[in-house]
Short mmCIF file of C-alpha atoms and ligand atoms in Angstrom, two decimals:
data_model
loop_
_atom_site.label_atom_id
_atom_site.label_comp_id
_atom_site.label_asym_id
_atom_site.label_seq_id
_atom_site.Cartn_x
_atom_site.Cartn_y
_atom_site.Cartn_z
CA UNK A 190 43.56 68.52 116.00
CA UNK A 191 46.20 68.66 114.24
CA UNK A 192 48.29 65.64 113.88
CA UNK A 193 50.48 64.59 117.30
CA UNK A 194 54.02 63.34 117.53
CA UNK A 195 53.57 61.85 120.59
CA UNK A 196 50.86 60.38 122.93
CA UNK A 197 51.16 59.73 126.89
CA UNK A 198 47.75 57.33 127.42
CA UNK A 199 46.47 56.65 130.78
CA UNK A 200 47.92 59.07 132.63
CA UNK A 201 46.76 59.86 136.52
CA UNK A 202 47.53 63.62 136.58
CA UNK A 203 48.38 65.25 140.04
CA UNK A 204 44.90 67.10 140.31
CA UNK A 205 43.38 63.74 140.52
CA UNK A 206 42.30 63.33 137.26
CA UNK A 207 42.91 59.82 136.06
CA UNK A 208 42.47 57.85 132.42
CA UNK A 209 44.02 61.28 131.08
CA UNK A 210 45.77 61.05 127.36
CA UNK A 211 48.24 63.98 126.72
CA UNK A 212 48.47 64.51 122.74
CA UNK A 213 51.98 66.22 122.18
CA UNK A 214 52.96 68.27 118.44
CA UNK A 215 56.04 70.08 117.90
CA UNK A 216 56.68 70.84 121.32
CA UNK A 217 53.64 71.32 122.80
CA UNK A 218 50.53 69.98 124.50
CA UNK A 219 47.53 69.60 122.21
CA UNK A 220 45.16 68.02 124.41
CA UNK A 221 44.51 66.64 127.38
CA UNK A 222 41.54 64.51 127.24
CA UNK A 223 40.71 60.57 128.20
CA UNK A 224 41.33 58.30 125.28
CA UNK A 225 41.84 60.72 122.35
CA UNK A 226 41.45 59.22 118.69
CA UNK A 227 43.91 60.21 117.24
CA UNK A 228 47.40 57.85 116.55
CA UNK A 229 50.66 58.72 116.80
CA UNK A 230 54.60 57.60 115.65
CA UNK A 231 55.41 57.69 119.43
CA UNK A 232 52.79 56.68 122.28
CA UNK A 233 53.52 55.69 125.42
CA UNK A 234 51.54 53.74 128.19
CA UNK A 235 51.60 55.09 131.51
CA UNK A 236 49.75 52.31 133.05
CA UNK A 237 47.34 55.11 135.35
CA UNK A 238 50.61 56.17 137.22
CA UNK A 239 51.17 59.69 137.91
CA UNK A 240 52.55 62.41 135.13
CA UNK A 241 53.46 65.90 136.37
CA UNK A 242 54.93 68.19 135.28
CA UNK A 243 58.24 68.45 135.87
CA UNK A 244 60.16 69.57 139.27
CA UNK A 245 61.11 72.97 139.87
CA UNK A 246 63.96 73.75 142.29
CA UNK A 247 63.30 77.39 143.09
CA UNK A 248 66.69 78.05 145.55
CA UNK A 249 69.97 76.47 144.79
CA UNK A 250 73.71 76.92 144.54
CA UNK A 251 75.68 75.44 141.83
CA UNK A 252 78.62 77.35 142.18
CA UNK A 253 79.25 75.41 145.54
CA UNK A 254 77.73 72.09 144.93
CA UNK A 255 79.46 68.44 145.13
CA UNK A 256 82.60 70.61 146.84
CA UNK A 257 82.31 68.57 149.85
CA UNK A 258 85.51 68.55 151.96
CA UNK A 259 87.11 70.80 149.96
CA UNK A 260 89.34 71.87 151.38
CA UNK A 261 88.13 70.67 154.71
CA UNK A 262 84.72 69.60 156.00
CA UNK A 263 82.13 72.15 158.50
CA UNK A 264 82.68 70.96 162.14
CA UNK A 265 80.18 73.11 163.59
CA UNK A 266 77.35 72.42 161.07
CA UNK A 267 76.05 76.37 161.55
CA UNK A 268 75.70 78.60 158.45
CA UNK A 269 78.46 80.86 159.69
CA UNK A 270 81.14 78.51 159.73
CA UNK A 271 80.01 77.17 155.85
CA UNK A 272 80.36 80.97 155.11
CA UNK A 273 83.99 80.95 156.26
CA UNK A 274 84.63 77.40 154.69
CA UNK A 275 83.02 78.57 151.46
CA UNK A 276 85.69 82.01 151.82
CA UNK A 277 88.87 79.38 152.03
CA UNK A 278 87.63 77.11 149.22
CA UNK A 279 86.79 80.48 147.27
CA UNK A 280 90.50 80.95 146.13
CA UNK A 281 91.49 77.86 145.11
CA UNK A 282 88.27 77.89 142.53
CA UNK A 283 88.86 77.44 138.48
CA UNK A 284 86.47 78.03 136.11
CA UNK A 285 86.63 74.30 134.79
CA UNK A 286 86.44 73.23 138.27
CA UNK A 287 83.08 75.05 138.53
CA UNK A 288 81.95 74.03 134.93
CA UNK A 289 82.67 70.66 135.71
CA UNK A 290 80.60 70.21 139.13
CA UNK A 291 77.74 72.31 138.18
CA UNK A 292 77.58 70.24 135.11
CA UNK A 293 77.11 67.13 136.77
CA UNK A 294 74.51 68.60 139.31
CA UNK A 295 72.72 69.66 136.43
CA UNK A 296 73.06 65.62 135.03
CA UNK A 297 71.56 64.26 138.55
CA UNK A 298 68.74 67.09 138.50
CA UNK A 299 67.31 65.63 134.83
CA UNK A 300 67.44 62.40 136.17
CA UNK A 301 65.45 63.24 138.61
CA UNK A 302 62.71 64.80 136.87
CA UNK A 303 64.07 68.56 137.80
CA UNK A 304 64.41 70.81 134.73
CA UNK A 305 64.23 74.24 135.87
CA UNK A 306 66.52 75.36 138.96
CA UNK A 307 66.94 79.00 140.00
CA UNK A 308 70.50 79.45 141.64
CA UNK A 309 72.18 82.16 143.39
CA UNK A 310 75.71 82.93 142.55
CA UNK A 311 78.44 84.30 144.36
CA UNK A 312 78.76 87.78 143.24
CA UNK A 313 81.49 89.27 146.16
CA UNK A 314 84.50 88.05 144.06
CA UNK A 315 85.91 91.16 142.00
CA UNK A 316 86.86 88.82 139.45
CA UNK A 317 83.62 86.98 139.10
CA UNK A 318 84.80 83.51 138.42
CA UNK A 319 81.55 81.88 139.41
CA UNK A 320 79.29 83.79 137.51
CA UNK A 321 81.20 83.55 134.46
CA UNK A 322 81.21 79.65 135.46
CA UNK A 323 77.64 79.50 136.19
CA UNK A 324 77.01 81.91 132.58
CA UNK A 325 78.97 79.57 130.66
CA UNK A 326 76.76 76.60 132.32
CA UNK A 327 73.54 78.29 131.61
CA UNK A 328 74.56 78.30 127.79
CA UNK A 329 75.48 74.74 127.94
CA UNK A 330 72.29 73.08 130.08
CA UNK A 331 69.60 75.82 128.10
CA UNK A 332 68.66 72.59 125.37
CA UNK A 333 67.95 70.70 128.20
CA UNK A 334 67.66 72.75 131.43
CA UNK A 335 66.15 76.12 132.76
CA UNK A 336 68.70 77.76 134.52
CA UNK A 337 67.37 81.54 136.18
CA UNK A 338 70.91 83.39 138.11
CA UNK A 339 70.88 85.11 140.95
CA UNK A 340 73.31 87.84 141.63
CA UNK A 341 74.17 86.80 145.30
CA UNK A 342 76.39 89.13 147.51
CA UNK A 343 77.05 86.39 150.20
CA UNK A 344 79.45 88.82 151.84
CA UNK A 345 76.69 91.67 151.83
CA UNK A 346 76.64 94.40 149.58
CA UNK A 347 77.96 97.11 152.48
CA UNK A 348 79.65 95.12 154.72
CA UNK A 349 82.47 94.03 151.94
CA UNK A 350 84.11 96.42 149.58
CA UNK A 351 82.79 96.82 146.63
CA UNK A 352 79.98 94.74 147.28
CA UNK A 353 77.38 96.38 145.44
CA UNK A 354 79.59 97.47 142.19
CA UNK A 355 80.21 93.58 141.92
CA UNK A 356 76.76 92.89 142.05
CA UNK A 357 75.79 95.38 139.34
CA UNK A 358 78.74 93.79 137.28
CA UNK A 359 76.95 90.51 137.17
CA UNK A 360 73.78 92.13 136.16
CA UNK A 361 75.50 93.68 133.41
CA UNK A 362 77.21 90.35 132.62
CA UNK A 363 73.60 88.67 131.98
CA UNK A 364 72.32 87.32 135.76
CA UNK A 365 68.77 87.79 135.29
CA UNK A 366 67.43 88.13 139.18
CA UNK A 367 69.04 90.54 142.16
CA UNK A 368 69.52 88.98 145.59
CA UNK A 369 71.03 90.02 149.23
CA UNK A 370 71.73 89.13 152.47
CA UNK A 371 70.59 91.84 154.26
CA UNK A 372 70.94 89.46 157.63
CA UNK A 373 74.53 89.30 157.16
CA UNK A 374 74.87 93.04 157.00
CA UNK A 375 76.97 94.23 159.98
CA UNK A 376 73.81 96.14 161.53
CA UNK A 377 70.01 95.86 161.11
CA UNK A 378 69.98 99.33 160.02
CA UNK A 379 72.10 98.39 157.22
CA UNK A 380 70.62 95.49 156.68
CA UNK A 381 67.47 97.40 155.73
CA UNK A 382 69.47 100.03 153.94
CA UNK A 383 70.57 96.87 151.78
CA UNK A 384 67.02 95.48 151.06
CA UNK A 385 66.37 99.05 150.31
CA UNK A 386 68.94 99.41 147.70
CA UNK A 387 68.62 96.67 146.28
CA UNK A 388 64.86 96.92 145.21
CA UNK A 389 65.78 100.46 143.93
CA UNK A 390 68.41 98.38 141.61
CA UNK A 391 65.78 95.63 140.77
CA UNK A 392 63.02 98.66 140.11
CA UNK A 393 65.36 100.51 137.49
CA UNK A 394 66.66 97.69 135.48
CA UNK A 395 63.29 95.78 135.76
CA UNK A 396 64.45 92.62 137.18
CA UNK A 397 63.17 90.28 139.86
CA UNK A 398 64.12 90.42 143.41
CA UNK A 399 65.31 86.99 145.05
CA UNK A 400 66.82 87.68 148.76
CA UNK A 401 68.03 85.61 151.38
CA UNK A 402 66.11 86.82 154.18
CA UNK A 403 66.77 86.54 158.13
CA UNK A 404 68.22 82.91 157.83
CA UNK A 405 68.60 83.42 161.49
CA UNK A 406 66.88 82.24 164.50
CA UNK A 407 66.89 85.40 166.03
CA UNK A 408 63.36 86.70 166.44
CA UNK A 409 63.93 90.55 166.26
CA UNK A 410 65.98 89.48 162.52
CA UNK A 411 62.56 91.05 160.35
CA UNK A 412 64.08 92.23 157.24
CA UNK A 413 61.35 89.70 155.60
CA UNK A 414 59.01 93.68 156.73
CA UNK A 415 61.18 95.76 155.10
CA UNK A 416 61.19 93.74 151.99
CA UNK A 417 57.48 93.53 151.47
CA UNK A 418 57.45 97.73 152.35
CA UNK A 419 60.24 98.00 149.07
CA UNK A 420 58.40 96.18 147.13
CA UNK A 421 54.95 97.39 147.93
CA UNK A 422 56.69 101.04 147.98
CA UNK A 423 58.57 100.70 144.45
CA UNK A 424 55.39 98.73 142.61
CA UNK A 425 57.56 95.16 142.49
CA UNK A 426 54.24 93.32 143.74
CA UNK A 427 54.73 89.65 142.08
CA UNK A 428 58.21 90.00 141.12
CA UNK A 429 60.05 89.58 144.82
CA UNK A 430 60.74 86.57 146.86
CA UNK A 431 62.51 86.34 150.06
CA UNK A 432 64.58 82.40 150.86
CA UNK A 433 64.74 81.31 154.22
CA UNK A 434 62.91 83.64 156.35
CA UNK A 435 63.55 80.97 159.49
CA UNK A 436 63.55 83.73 162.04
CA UNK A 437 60.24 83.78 161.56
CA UNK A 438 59.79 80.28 162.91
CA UNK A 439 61.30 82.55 166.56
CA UNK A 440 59.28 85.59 165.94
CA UNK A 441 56.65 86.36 168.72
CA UNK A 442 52.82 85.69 167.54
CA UNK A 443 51.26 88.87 168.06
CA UNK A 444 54.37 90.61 165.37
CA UNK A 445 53.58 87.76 162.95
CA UNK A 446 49.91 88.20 163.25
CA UNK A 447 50.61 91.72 161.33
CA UNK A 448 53.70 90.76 159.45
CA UNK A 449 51.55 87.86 157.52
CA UNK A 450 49.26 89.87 155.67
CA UNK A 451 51.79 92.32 154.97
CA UNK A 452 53.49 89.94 152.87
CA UNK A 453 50.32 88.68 151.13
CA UNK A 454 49.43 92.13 150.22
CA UNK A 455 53.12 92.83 148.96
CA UNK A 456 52.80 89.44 147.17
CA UNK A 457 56.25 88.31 148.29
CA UNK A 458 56.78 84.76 147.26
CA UNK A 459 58.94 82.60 150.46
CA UNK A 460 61.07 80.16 149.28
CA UNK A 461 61.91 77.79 152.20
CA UNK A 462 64.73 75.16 152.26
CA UNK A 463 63.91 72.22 154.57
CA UNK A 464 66.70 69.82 154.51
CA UNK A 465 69.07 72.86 154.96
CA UNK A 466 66.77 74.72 157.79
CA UNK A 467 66.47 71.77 159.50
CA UNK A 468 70.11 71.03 159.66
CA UNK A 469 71.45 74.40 160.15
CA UNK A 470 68.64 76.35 162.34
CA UNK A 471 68.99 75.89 166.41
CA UNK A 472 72.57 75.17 166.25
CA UNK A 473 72.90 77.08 169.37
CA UNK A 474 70.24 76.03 171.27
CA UNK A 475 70.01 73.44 173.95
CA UNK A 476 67.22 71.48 174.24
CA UNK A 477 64.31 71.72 173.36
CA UNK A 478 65.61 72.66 169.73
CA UNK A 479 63.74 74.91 167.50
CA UNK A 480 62.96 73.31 163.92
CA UNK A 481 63.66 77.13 162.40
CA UNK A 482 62.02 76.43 159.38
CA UNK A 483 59.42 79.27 158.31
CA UNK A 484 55.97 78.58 158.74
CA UNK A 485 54.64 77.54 155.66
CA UNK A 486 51.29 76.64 156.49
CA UNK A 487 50.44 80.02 157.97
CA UNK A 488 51.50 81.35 155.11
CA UNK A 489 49.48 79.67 152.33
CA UNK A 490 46.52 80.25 154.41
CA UNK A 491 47.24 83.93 153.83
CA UNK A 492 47.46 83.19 150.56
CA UNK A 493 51.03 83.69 150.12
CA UNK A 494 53.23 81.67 147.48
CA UNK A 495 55.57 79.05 149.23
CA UNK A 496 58.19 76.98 147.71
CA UNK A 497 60.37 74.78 148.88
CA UNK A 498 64.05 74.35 147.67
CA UNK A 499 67.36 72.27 147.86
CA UNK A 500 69.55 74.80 148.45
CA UNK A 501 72.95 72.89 149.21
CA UNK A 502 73.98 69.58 147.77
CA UNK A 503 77.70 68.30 149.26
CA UNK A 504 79.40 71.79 149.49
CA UNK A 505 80.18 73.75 152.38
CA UNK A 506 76.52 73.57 154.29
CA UNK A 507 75.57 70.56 153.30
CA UNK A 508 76.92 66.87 153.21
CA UNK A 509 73.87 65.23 152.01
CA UNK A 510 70.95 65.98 148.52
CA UNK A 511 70.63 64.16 145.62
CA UNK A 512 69.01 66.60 143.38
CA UNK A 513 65.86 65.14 144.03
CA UNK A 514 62.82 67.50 144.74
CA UNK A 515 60.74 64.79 146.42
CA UNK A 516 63.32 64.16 149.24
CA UNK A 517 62.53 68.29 149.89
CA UNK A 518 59.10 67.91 149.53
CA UNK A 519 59.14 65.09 152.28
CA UNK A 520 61.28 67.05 154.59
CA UNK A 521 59.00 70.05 154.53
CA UNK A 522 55.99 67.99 154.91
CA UNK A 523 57.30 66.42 158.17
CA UNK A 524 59.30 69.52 159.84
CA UNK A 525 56.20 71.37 159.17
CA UNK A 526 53.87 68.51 160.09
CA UNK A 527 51.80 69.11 156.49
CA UNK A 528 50.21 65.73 156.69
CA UNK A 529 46.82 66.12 155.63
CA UNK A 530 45.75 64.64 152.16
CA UNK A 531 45.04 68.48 151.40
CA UNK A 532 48.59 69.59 152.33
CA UNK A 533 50.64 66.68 151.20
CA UNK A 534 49.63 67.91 147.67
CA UNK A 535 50.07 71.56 148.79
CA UNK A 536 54.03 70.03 149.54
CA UNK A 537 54.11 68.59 145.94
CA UNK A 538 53.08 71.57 144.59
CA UNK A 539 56.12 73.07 146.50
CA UNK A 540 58.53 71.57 144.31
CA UNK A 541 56.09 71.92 141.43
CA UNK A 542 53.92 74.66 140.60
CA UNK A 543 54.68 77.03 143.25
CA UNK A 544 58.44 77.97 142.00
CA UNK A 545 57.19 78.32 138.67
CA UNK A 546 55.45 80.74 139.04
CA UNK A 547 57.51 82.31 141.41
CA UNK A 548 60.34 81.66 138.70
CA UNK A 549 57.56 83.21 136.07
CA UNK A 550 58.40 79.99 134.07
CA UNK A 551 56.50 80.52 130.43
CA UNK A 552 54.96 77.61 129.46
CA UNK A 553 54.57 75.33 132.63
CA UNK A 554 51.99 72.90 133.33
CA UNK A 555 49.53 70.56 131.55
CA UNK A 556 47.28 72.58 129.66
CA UNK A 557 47.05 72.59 126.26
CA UNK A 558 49.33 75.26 124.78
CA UNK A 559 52.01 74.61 128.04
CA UNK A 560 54.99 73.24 127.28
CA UNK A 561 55.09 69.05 126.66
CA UNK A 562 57.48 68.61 129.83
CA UNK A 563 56.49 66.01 131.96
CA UNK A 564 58.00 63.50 134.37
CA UNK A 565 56.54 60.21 135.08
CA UNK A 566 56.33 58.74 138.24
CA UNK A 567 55.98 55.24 139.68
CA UNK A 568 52.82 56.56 141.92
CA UNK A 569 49.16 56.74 141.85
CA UNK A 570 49.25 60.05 143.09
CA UNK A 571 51.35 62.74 144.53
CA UNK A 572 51.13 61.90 148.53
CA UNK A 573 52.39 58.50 147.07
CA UNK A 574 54.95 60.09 145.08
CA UNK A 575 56.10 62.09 148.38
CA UNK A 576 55.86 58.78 150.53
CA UNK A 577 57.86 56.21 148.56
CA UNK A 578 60.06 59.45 146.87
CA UNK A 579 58.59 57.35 143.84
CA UNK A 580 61.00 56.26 140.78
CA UNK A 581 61.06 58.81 137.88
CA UNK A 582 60.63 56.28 135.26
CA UNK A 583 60.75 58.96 132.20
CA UNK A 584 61.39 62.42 132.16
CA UNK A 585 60.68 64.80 129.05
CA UNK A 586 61.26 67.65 127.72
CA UNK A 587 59.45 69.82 124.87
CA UNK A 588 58.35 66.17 123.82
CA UNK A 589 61.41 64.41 123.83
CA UNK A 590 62.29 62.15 126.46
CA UNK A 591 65.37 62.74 128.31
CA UNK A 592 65.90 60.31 130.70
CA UNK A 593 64.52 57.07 131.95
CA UNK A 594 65.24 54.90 135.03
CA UNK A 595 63.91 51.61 135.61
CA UNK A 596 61.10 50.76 138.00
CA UNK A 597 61.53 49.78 141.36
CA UNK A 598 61.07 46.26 142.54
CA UNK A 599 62.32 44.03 145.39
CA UNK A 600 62.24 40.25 144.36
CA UNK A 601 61.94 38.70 147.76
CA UNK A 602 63.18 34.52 148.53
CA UNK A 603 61.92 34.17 151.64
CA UNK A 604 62.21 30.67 153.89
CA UNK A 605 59.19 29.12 153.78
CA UNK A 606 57.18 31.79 151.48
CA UNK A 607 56.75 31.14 147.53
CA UNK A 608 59.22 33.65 145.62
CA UNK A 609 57.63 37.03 145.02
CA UNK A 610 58.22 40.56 143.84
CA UNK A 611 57.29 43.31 146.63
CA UNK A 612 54.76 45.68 145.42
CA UNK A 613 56.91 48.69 146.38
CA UNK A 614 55.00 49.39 150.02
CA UNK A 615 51.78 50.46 147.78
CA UNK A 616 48.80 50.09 150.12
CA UNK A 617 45.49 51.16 148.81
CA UNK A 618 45.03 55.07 148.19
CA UNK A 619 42.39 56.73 150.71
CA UNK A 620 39.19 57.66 148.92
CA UNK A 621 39.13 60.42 146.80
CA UNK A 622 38.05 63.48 148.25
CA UNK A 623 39.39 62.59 151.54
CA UNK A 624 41.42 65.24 153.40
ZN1 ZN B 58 70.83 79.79 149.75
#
């Protein structure tokens, strides 16, 4: 082996493997083995907590985040009224404004152990402010942050003027990944005509395919079909992913029943948003209220690729997020009731593996050869990381550390009880191999 910069010993990985050391040269894993021989300048204790690779947010928007209540806050909490709050904020918008916010996102999300975000940007402008914004950021972040652009028609490619040509301007400026919102389309015909299109764009410049897709909760809303037909059609298998796809939470049983394999075949990736699907879906029903998130565990049993994203963090949609992936994680674990030991690390390998390879992220994971990016977490394992949203104590990049935060503790004085530090709500882990 040749000699290592830097060692991680003791290391509980999120497969289950525990007493792991991670030897790290120039970059790069060497080996991941228990207690390797070798010494190095740098090593690092990690005490049998839980190192992962690092968090991948696979749908965001940094050209509207940490605008909340500008200029006014959404009343109605529904998607259509952000969309018309996001069209009054959209003038008053300067390029340093944009910098500037997305910038500090981008600052919370290494904190937090996330270093590669795919975000969709506003493409309906003519002028394209935000994606020269969000271009500029992507320079700026790149030492320390994977940033993948989406070109993002959020007025729809045919139901605003120029639409498409604005789209195909941001391509040409550099945004690596095509998107739509064939949903918002005036009709479903041309909503379809839209996913069509826009494949046939993706197909001739050879780019990937990243659609918002029926972020409705009306059940006859099944552009997610016509999507896996383009793709299957134009040969995109493995480069396409539709966000959202809540009407399919509404769609009847016996339609899903075919659409599900469909979309395995196609290998579509689904990239599902829980904190904003469970805020923004059934705003106009009574009771009982649909959830209108997708339904992720029928779809990994058909094998299909699920993520799960932010989406919004204080902007138009969205008062709440922190950047942090395990606050999504936990959300789509409860709203889709994931809570075997088996699908709680299905969940963290929603904000994990999943988008990167969705995002085709070179490099990623913990095999030798991959990357050295890790966060370290103040868990035993990932259900524990998920329960207690556990503290990332260091976060690194290509082998140099990034960030740290200090662990959590409570020191408790209470009447009548000698003074003591709270063990952070750990209870013993279930036996391995449990489900
Ligand atoms: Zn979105």
């Amino acid at each position: 082996m040749p000699s290592p910069d830097l060692i991680l010993r003791n290391a509980t990985l999120p497969d289950g493997r525990t007493h792991q050391d991670i030897a790290v040269a120039d970059g790069r894993i060497l080996a991941v083995e228990p207690a390797i021989a070798a010494t190095a300048h740098e090593e690092v204790d990690c005490a049998g907590q839980l190192l992962s690779p690092p968090f991948v947010d696979a749908h965001f928007h940094l050209d509207a985040t940490l605008s909340y209540g500008l200029p006014r806050v959404n009343a109605s909490g529904t998607l259509l009224e952000g969309i018309a709050l996001w069209g009054e904020l959209k003038p008053q918008l300067t390029h340093e404004a944009l910098v500037e916010r997305a910038l500090a996102y981008c600052d919370w999300a290494v904190g937090g152990g996330l270093l590669a975000i795919r975000s969709h940007v506003d493409t309906s402008d003519p002028q394209l402010l935000t994606v020269q914004a969000l271009l500029d950021v992507q320079k700026r972040v790149a030492p320390y942050l994977e940033l993948q652009l989406v070109a993002f028609p959020q007025d729809g490619i045919l139901r605003s003027p120029g639409g498409l040509d604005n789209l195909k301007r941001a391509l040409d400026m550099g945004v690596q990944v095509v998107g739509g919102i064939p949903h918002f389309e005036r009709t479903m015909a041309q909503g379809a005509e839209s996913v069509r299109l826009l494949c046939e764009l993706a197909a001739e410049r050879g780019l990937p395919v990243d659609m918002h897709c029926d972020e409705t909760d009306d059940p006859l809303s099944r552009h997610i079909e016509t999507l896996a037909f383009e793709t299957q059609r134009l040969g995109l298998q493995g480069r396409v992913a539709g966000s959202h796809c809540t009407s399919m939470h509404s769609m009847d049983n016996y339609y899903v029943s075919k659409l599900l394999p469909l979309i395995a075949e196609a290998r579509v990736g689904i990239i599902s948003n829980p904190l904003i699907n469970i805020t923004l879906q059934g705003r106009h029903d009574s009771y009982p209220k649909r959830r209108g998130m997708t339904r992720v565990p029928e779809l990994l049993a058909h094998g299909v690729r699920v993520a799960f994203g932010q989406d919004c963090c204080m902007d138009p949609w969205y008062g709440l997020g922190s950047a942090d992936m395990l606050d999504v994680a936990h959300m789509g674990l409860h709203v889709a009731q994931m809570t075997s030991q088996a699908a709680m690390r299905q969940c963290f390998d929603a904000v994990t593996t999943t988008p990167a390879a969705i995002l085709g992220l070179e490099g990623y994971g913990l095999a030798p050869g991959c990357h050295a990016d890790f966060v370290l977490l103040q868990a035993q394992d990932p259900a524990e990381a998920l329960r207690l949203r556990a503290t990332r104590l260091k976060v690194y990049r290509r082998g140099r550390l990034l960030a740290e935060n200090p662990a959590a503790t409570t020191a408790l004085h209470l009447p009548g009880r000698p003074a003591q530090t709270d063990r952070l709500h750990r209870a013993s882990a279930p036996a391995r191999g449990a489900t």
